[in-house]
mmCIF file of C-alpha atoms in Angstrom:
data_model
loop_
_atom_site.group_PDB
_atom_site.id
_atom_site.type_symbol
_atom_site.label_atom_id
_atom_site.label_comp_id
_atom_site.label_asym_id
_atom_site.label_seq_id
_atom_site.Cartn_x
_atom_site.Cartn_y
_atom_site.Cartn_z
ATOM 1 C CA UNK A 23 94.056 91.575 111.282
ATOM 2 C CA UNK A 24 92.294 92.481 114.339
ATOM 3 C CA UNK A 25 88.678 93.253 114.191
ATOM 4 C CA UNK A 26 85.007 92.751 115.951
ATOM 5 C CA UNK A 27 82.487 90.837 113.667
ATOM 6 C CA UNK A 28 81.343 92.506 110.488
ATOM 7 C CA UNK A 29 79.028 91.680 107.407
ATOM 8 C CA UNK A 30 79.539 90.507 104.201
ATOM 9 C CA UNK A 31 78.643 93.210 102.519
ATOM 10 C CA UNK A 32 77.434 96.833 102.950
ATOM 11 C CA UNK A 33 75.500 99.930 101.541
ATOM 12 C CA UNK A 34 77.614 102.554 99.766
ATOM 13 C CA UNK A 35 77.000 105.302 96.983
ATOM 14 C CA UNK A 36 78.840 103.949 94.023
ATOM 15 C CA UNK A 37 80.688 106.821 91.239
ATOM 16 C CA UNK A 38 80.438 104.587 87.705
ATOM 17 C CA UNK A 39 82.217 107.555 85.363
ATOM 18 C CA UNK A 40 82.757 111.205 84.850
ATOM 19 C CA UNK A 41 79.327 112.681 84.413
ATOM 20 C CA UNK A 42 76.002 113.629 85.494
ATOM 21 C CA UNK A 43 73.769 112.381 88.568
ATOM 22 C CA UNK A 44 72.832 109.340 86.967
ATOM 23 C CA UNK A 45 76.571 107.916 87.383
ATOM 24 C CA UNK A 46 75.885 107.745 91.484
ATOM 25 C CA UNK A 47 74.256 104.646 92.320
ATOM 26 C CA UNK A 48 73.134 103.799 95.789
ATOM 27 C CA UNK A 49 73.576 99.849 95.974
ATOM 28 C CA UNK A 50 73.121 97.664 99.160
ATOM 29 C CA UNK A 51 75.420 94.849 97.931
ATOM 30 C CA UNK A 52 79.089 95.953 98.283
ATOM 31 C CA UNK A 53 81.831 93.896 99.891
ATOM 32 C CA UNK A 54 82.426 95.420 103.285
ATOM 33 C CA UNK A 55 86.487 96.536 102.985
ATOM 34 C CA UNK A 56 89.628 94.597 105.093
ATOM 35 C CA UNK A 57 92.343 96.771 106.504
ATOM 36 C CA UNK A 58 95.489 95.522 105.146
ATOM 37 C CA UNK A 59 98.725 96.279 107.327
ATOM 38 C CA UNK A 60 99.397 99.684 108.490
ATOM 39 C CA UNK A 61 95.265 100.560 107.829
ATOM 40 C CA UNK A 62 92.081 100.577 110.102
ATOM 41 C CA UNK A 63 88.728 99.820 109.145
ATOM 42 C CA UNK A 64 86.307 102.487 110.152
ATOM 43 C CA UNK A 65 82.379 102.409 111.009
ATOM 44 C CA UNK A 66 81.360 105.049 109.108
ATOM 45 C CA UNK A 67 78.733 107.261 111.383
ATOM 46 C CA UNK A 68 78.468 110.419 108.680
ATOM 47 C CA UNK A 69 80.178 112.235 106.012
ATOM 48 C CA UNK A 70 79.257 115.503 104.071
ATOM 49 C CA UNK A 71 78.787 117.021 100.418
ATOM 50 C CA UNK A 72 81.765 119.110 99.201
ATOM 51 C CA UNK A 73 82.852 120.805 95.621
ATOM 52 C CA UNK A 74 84.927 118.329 95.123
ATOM 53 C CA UNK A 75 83.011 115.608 95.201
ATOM 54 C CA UNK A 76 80.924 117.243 92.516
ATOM 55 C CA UNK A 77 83.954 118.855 90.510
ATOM 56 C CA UNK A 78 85.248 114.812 90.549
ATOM 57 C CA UNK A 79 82.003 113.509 89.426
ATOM 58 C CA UNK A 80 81.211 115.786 86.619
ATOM 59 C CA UNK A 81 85.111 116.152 85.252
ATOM 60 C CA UNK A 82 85.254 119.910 85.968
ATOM 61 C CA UNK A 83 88.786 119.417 86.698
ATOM 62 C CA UNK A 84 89.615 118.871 83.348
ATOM 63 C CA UNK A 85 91.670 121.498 81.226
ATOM 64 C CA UNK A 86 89.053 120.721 78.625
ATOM 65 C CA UNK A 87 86.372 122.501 80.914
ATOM 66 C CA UNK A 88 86.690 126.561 81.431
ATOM 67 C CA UNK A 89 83.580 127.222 82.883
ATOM 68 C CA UNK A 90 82.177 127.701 86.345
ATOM 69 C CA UNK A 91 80.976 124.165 88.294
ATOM 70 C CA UNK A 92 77.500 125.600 87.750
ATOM 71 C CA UNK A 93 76.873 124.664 84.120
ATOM 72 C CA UNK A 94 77.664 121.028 84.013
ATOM 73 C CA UNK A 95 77.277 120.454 87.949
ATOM 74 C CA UNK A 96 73.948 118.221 87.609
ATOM 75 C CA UNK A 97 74.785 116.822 84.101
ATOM 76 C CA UNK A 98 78.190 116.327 83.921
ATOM 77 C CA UNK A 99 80.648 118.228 81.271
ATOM 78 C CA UNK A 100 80.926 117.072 77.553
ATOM 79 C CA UNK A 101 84.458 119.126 77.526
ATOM 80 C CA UNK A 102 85.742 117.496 79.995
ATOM 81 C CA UNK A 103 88.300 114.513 79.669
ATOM 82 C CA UNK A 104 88.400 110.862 81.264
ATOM 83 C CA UNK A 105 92.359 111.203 81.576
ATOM 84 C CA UNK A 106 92.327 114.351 83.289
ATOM 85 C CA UNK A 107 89.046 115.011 84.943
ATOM 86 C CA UNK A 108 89.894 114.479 88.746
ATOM 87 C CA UNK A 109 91.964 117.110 90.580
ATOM 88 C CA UNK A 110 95.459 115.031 90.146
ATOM 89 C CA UNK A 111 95.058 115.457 86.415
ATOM 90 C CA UNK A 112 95.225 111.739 86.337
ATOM 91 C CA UNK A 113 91.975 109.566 85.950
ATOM 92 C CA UNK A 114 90.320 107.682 88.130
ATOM 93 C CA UNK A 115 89.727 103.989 88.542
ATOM 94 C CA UNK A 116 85.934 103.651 88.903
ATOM 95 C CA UNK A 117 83.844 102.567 90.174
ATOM 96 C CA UNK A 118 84.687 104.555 93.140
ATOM 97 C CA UNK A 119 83.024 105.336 96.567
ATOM 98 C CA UNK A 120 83.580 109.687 97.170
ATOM 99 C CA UNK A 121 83.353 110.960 99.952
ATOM 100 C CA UNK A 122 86.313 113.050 101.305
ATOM 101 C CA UNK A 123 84.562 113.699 104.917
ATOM 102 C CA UNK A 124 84.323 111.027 107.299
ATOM 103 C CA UNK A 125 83.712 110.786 111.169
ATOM 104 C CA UNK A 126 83.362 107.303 113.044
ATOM 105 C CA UNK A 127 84.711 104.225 114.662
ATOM 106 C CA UNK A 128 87.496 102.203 114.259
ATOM 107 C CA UNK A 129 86.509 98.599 114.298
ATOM 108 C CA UNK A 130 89.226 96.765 112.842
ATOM 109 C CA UNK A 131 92.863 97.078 112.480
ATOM 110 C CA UNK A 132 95.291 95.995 109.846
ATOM 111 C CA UNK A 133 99.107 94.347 110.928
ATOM 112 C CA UNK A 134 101.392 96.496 112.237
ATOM 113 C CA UNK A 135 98.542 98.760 114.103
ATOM 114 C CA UNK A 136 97.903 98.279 117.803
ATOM 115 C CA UNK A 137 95.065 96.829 118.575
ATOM 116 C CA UNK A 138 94.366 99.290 121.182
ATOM 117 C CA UNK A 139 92.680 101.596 118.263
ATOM 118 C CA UNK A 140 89.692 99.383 117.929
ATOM 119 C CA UNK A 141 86.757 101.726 119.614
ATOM 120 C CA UNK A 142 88.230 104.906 119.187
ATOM 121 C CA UNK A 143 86.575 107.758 117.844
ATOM 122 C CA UNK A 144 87.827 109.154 114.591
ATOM 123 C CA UNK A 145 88.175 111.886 111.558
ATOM 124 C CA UNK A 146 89.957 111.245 108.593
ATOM 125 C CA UNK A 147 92.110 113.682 106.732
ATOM 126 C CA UNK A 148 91.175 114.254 103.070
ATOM 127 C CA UNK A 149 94.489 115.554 101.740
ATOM 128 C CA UNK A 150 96.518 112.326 102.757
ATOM 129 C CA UNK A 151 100.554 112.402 101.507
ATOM 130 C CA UNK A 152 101.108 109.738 98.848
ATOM 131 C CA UNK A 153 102.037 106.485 100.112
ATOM 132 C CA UNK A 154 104.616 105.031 97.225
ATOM 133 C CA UNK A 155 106.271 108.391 97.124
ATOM 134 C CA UNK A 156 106.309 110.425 100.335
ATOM 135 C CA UNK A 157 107.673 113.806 99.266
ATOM 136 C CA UNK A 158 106.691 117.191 99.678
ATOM 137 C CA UNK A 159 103.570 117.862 97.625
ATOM 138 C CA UNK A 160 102.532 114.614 96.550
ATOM 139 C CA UNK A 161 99.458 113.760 97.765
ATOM 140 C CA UNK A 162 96.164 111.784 97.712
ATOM 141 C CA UNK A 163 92.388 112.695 98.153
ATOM 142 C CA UNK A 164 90.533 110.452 100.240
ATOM 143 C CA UNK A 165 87.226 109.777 98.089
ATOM 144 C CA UNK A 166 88.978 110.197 95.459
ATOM 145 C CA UNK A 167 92.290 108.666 94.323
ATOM 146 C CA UNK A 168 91.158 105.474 96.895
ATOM 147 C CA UNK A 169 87.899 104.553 98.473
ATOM 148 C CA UNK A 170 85.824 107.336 100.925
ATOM 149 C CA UNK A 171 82.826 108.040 103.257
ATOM 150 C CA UNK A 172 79.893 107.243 101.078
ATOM 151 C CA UNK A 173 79.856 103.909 102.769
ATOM 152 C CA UNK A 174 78.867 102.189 105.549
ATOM 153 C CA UNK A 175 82.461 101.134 105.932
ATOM 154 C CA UNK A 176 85.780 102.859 104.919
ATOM 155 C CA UNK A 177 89.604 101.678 105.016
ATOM 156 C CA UNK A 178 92.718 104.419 105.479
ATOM 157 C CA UNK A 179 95.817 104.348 106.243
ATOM 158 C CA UNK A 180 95.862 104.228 110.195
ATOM 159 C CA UNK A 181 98.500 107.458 110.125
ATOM 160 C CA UNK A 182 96.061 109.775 108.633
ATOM 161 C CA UNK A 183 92.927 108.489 111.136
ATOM 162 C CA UNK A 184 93.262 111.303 113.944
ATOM 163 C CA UNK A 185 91.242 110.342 117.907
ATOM 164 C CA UNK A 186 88.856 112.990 118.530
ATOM 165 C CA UNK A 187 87.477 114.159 121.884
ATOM 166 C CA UNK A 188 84.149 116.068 121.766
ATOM 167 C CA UNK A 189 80.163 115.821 122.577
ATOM 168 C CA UNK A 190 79.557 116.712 119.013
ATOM 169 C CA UNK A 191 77.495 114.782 116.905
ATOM 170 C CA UNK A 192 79.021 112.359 114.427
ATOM 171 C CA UNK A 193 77.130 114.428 111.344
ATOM 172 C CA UNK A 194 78.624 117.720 113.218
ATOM 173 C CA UNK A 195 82.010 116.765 113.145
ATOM 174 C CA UNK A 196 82.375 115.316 109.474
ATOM 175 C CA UNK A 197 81.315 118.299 108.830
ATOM 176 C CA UNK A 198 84.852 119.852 109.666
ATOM 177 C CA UNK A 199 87.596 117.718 107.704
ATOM 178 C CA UNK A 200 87.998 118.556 104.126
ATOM 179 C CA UNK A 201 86.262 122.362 104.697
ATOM 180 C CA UNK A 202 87.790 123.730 107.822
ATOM 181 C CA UNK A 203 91.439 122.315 106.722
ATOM 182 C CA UNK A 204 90.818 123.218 102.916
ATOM 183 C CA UNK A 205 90.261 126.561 104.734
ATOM 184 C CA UNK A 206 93.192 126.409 107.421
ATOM 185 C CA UNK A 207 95.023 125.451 104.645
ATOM 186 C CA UNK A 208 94.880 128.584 102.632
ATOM 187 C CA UNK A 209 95.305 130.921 105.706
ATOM 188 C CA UNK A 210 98.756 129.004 106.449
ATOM 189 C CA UNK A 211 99.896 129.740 103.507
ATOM 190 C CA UNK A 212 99.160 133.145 103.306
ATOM 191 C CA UNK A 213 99.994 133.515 106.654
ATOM 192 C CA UNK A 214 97.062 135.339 107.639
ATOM 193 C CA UNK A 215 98.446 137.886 110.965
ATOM 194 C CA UNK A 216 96.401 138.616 113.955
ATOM 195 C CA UNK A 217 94.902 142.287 113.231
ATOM 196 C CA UNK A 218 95.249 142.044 109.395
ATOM 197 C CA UNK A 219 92.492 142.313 107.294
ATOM 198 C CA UNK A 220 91.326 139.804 105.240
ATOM 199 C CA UNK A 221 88.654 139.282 102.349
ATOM 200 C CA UNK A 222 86.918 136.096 101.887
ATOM 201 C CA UNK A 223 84.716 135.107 98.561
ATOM 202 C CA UNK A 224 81.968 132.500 98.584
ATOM 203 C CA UNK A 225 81.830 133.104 102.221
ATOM 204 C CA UNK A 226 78.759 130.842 102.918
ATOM 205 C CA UNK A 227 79.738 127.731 101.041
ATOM 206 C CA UNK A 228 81.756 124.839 103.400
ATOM 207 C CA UNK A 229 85.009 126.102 102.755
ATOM 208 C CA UNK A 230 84.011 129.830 103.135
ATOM 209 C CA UNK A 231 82.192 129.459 106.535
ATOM 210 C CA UNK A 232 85.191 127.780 107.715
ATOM 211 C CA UNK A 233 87.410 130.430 106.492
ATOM 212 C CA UNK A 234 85.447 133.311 108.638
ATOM 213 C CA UNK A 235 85.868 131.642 111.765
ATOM 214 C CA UNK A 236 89.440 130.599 111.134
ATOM 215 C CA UNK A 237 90.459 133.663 110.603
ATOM 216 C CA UNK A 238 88.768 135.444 113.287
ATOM 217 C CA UNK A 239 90.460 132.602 115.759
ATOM 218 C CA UNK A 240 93.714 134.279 113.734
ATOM 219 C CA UNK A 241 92.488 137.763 115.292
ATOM 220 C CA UNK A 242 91.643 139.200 111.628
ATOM 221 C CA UNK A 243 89.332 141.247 110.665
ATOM 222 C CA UNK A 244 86.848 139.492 108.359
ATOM 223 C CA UNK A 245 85.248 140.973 104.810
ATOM 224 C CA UNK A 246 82.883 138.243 103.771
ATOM 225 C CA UNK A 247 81.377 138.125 99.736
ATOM 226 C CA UNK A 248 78.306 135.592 99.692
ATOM 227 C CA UNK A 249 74.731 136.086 98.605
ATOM 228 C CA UNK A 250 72.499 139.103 100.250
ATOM 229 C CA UNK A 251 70.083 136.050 101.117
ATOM 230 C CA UNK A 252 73.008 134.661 103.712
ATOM 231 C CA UNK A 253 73.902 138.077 105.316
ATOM 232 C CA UNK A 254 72.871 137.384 108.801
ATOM 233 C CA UNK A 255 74.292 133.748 108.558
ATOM 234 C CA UNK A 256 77.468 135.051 107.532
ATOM 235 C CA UNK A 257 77.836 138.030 110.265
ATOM 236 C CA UNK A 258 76.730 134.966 113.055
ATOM 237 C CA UNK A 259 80.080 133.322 112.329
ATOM 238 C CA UNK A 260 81.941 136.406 112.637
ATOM 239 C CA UNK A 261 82.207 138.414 109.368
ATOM 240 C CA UNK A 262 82.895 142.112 110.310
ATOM 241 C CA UNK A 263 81.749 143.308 106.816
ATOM 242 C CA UNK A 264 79.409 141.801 103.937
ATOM 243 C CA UNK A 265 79.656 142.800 100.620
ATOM 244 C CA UNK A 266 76.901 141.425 97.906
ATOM 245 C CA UNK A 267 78.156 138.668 95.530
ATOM 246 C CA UNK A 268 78.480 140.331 92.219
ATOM 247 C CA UNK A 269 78.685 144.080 93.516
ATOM 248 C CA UNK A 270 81.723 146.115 92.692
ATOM 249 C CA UNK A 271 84.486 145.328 95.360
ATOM 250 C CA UNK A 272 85.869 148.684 94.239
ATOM 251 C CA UNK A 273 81.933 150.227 95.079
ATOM 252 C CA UNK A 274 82.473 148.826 98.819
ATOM 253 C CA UNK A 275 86.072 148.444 99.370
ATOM 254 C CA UNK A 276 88.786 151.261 98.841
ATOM 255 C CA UNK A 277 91.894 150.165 96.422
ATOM 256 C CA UNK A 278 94.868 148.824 98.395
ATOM 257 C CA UNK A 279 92.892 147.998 101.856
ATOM 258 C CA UNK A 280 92.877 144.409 102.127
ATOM 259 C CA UNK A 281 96.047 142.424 103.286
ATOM 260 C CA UNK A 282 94.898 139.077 102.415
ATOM 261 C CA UNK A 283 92.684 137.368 100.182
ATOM 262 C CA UNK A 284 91.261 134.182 100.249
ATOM 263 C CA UNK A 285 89.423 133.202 97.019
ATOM 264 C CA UNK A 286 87.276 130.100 96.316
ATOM 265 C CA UNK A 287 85.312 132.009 93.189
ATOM 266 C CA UNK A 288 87.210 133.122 90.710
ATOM 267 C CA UNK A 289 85.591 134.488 87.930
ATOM 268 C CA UNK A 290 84.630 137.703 85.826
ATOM 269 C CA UNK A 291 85.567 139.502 89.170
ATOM 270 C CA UNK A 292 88.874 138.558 89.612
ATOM 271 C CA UNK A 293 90.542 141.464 88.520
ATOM 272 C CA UNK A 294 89.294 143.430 91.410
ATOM 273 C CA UNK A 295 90.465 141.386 93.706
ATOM 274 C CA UNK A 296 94.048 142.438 92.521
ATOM 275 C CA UNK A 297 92.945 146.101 93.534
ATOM 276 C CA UNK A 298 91.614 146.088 96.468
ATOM 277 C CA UNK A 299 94.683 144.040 97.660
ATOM 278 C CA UNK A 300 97.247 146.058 99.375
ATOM 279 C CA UNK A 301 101.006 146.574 98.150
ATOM 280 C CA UNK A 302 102.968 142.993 99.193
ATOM 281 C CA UNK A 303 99.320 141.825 99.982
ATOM 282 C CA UNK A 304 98.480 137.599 99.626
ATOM 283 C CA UNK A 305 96.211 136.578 97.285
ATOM 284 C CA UNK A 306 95.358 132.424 97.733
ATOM 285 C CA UNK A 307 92.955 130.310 95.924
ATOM 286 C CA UNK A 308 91.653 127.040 96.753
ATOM 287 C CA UNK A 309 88.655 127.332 94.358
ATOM 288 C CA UNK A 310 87.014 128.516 90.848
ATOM 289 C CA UNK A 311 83.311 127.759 91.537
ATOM 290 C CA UNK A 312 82.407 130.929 88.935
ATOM 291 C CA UNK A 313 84.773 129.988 86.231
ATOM 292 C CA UNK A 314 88.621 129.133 86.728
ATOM 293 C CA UNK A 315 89.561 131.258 83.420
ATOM 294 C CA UNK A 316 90.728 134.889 84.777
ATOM 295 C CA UNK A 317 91.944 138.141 82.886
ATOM 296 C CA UNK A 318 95.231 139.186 84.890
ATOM 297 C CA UNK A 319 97.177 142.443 84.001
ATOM 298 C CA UNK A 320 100.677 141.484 85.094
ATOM 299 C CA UNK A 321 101.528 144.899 86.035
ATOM 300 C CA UNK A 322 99.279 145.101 89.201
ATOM 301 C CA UNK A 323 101.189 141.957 90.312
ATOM 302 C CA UNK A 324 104.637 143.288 89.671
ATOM 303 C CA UNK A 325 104.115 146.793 90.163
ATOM 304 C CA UNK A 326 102.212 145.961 93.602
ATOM 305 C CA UNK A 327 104.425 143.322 94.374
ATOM 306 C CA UNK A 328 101.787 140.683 95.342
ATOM 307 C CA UNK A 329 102.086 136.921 95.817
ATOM 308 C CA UNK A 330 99.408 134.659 94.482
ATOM 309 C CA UNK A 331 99.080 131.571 96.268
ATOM 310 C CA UNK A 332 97.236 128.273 95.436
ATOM 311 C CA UNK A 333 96.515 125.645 97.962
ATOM 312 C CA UNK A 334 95.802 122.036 97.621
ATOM 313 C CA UNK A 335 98.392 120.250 99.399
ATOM 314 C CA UNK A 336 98.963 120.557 103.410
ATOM 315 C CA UNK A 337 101.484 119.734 105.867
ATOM 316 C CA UNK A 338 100.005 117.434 108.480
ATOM 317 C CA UNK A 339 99.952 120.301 110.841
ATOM 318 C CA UNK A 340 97.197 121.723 109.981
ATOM 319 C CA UNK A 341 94.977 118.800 110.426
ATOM 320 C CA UNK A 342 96.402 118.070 113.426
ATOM 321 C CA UNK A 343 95.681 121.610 114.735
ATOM 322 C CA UNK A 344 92.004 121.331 113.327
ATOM 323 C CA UNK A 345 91.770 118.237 116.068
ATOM 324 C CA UNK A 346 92.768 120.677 118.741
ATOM 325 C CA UNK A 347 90.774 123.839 117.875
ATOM 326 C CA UNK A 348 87.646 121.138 118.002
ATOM 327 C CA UNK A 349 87.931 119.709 121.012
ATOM 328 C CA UNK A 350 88.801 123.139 122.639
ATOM 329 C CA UNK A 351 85.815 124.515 121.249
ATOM 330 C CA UNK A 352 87.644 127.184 119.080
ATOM 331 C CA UNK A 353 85.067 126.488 116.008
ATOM 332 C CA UNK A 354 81.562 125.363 115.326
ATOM 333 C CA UNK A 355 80.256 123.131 113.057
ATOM 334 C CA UNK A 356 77.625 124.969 110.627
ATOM 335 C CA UNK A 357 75.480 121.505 109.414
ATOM 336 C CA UNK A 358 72.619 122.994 107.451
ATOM 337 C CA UNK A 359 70.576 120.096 106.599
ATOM 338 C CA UNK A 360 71.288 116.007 107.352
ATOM 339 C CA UNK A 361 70.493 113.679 104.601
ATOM 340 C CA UNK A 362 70.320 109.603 104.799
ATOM 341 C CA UNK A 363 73.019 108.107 102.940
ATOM 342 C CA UNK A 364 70.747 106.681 99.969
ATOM 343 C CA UNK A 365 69.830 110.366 99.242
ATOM 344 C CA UNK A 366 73.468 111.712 98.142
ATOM 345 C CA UNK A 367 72.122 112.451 94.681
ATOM 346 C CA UNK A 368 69.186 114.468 96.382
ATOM 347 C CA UNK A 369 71.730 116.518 98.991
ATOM 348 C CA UNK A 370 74.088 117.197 95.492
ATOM 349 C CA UNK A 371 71.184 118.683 94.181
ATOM 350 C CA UNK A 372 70.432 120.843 96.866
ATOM 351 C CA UNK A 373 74.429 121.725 97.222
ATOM 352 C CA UNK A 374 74.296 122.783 93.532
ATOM 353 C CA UNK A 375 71.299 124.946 94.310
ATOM 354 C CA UNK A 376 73.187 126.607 96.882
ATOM 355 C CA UNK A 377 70.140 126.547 98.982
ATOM 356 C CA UNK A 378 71.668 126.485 102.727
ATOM 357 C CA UNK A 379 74.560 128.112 104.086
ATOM 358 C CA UNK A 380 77.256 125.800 106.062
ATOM 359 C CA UNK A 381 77.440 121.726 105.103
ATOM 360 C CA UNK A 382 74.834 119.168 104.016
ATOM 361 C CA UNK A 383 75.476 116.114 106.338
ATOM 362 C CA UNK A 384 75.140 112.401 105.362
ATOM 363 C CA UNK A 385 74.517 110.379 108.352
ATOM 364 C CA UNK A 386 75.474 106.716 106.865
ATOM 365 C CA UNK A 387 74.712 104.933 110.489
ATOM 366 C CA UNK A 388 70.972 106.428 110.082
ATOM 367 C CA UNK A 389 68.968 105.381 106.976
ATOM 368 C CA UNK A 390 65.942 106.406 108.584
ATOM 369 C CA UNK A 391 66.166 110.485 108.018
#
């Protein structure tokens, strides 16, 4: 193992369980991680608040849970099962450091990796492929089913740590990894055409943000749902149209005018989306933030011939294209607020409250915020 000199130990926001905020612990006394061959050891200089990292926490995954993330977001779910509660529908080994975002600096190498890595400039991809069983849609979160960014320090396997070249902040650019490719994700699968039209739900959330300006780099034409509150934010990163969250689509949108939906909500509302899809139109979800349990009348789908899409997994592709549309300037990070990294539990609470449009930022390498 190649690496510079490091501590003992290090700070890090410890998960203990499924539950509510009281199973995050910020503690000051955890063993600072070794690559072991084929990993790096990274310098952690920020990560960021997702939905997953509160979906893990609270067991929202679980099939016991059929509610939206709102009810049980701050104190956990009583429905929800320790054998299924994380997204793999396996449980977790806690305790367990989240975090699926990180940006920062390699400092130490494991066997097999050149040395050359140390100093480089890094993100991480989230959605990692399994590494006992390699095939095609078996896959790991990082945060999740291993160690992630709520640290000072992080391990990962040196094949999913991708160089990065850009004068953006190290807050800025964790801000991108598990959002914009959750995002890129869905639009390569429902391979989202320049000059199609596209509607987008939860459009100022991480994900949603992500998904406007991905899809206008796609040349599409943008409908954006999020609250009346966010309007302006939303049209900034390029929506053509906004439509009220929780107003009729079918009040805004005629039936059969959108080619491609990309759905992080869920919901009472669902059914509309079906309408105002077009005939052989795409629906794809990546997200149930206002309840995962949906009404669908199978005729629309048959008799419309639609395809409903989820997305979780993603070829290695689209990370690797993220890289490029970063340091070409294609997208902007949207960091809302910056929190230090013993004030997760107070940026989770202001994620739940939906309060800012864009990402909450933790910058680990500055406890002073």
């Amino acid at each position: 193992m190649n690496q510079i000199e490091l501590p003992e130990t290090m700070s890090a926001v410890v998960l203990t369980g499924h539950g509510g905020l009281e199973k995050l612990e910020y503690r000051e006394d955890i063993k600072v991680p070794r690559p072991e061959a084929g990993e790096v050891l990274i310098r952690v200089g920020a990560s960021a608040i997702n939905n997953t990292d509160i979906n893990t926490r609270t067991g929202w995954y679980s099939k016991g849970v059929t509610t939206g993330t709102e009810e049980g977001a701050a104190s956990g779910f009583a429905s929800a099962n320790q054998d299924d509660g994380a997204w793999s529908g396996k449980p977790l080994n806690f305790p367990l450091i989240q975090g699926a975002d990180v940006c920062g600096t390699i400092v130490g190498v494991g066997d097999s990796v050149d040395s050359g890595r140390i100093g480089e400039r890094v993100l991480v991809r989230p959605m990692q492929q399994a590494p006992d069983n390699p095939s095609s849609y078996n896959l790991i979160t990082f945060g999740s089913e291993c160690n992630g960014g709520y640290a000072e320090y992080a391990v990962a396997r040196s094949s999913e740590v991708f160089a990065v070249n850009s004068s953006l902040s190290d807050a800025e650019l964790a801000s991108f990894p598990c959002a914009y490719s959750t995002a890129e994700g869905m639009l390569e699968k429902a391979d989202l055409k320049n000059g199609e039209r596209i509607l987008i739900t939860g459009a100022s959330g991480g994900v949603g943000s992500a998904a406007i300006q991905l899809a206008k780099r796609r040349g599409a034409e943008v409908i954006a749902v999020s609250g009346e509150t966010k309007f302006e934010e939303v049209r900034r990163l390029g929506a053509d149209h906004v439509i009220a969250r929780g107003q009729s689509l079918l009040n805004s949108l005629e039936k059969d005018s959108i080619k491609v939906v990309a759905d992080l909500v869920a919901g009472p509302q669902w059914p509309e989306l079906l309408e105002v899809l077009a005939r052989g139109g795409r629906y794809v979800a990546s997200g149930a933030i206002a309840g995962p349990m949906v009404e669908l009348d199978v005729r629309t789908l048959y008799l419309k011939d639609l395809s409903l899409l989820g997305s979780t997994w993603q070829p290695k592709k689209v990370f690797e294209n993220l890289i490029g549309y970063i340091e070409r300037n294609e997208i902007r990070p949207v960091v809302a607020k910056k929190y230090a990294l013993r004030d997760v539990v107070h940026a989770q609470e202001d994620f739940m409250a939906k309060r800012f449009s864009g990402k909450l930022a933790i910058e680990v390498a500055n406890q002073n915020l």
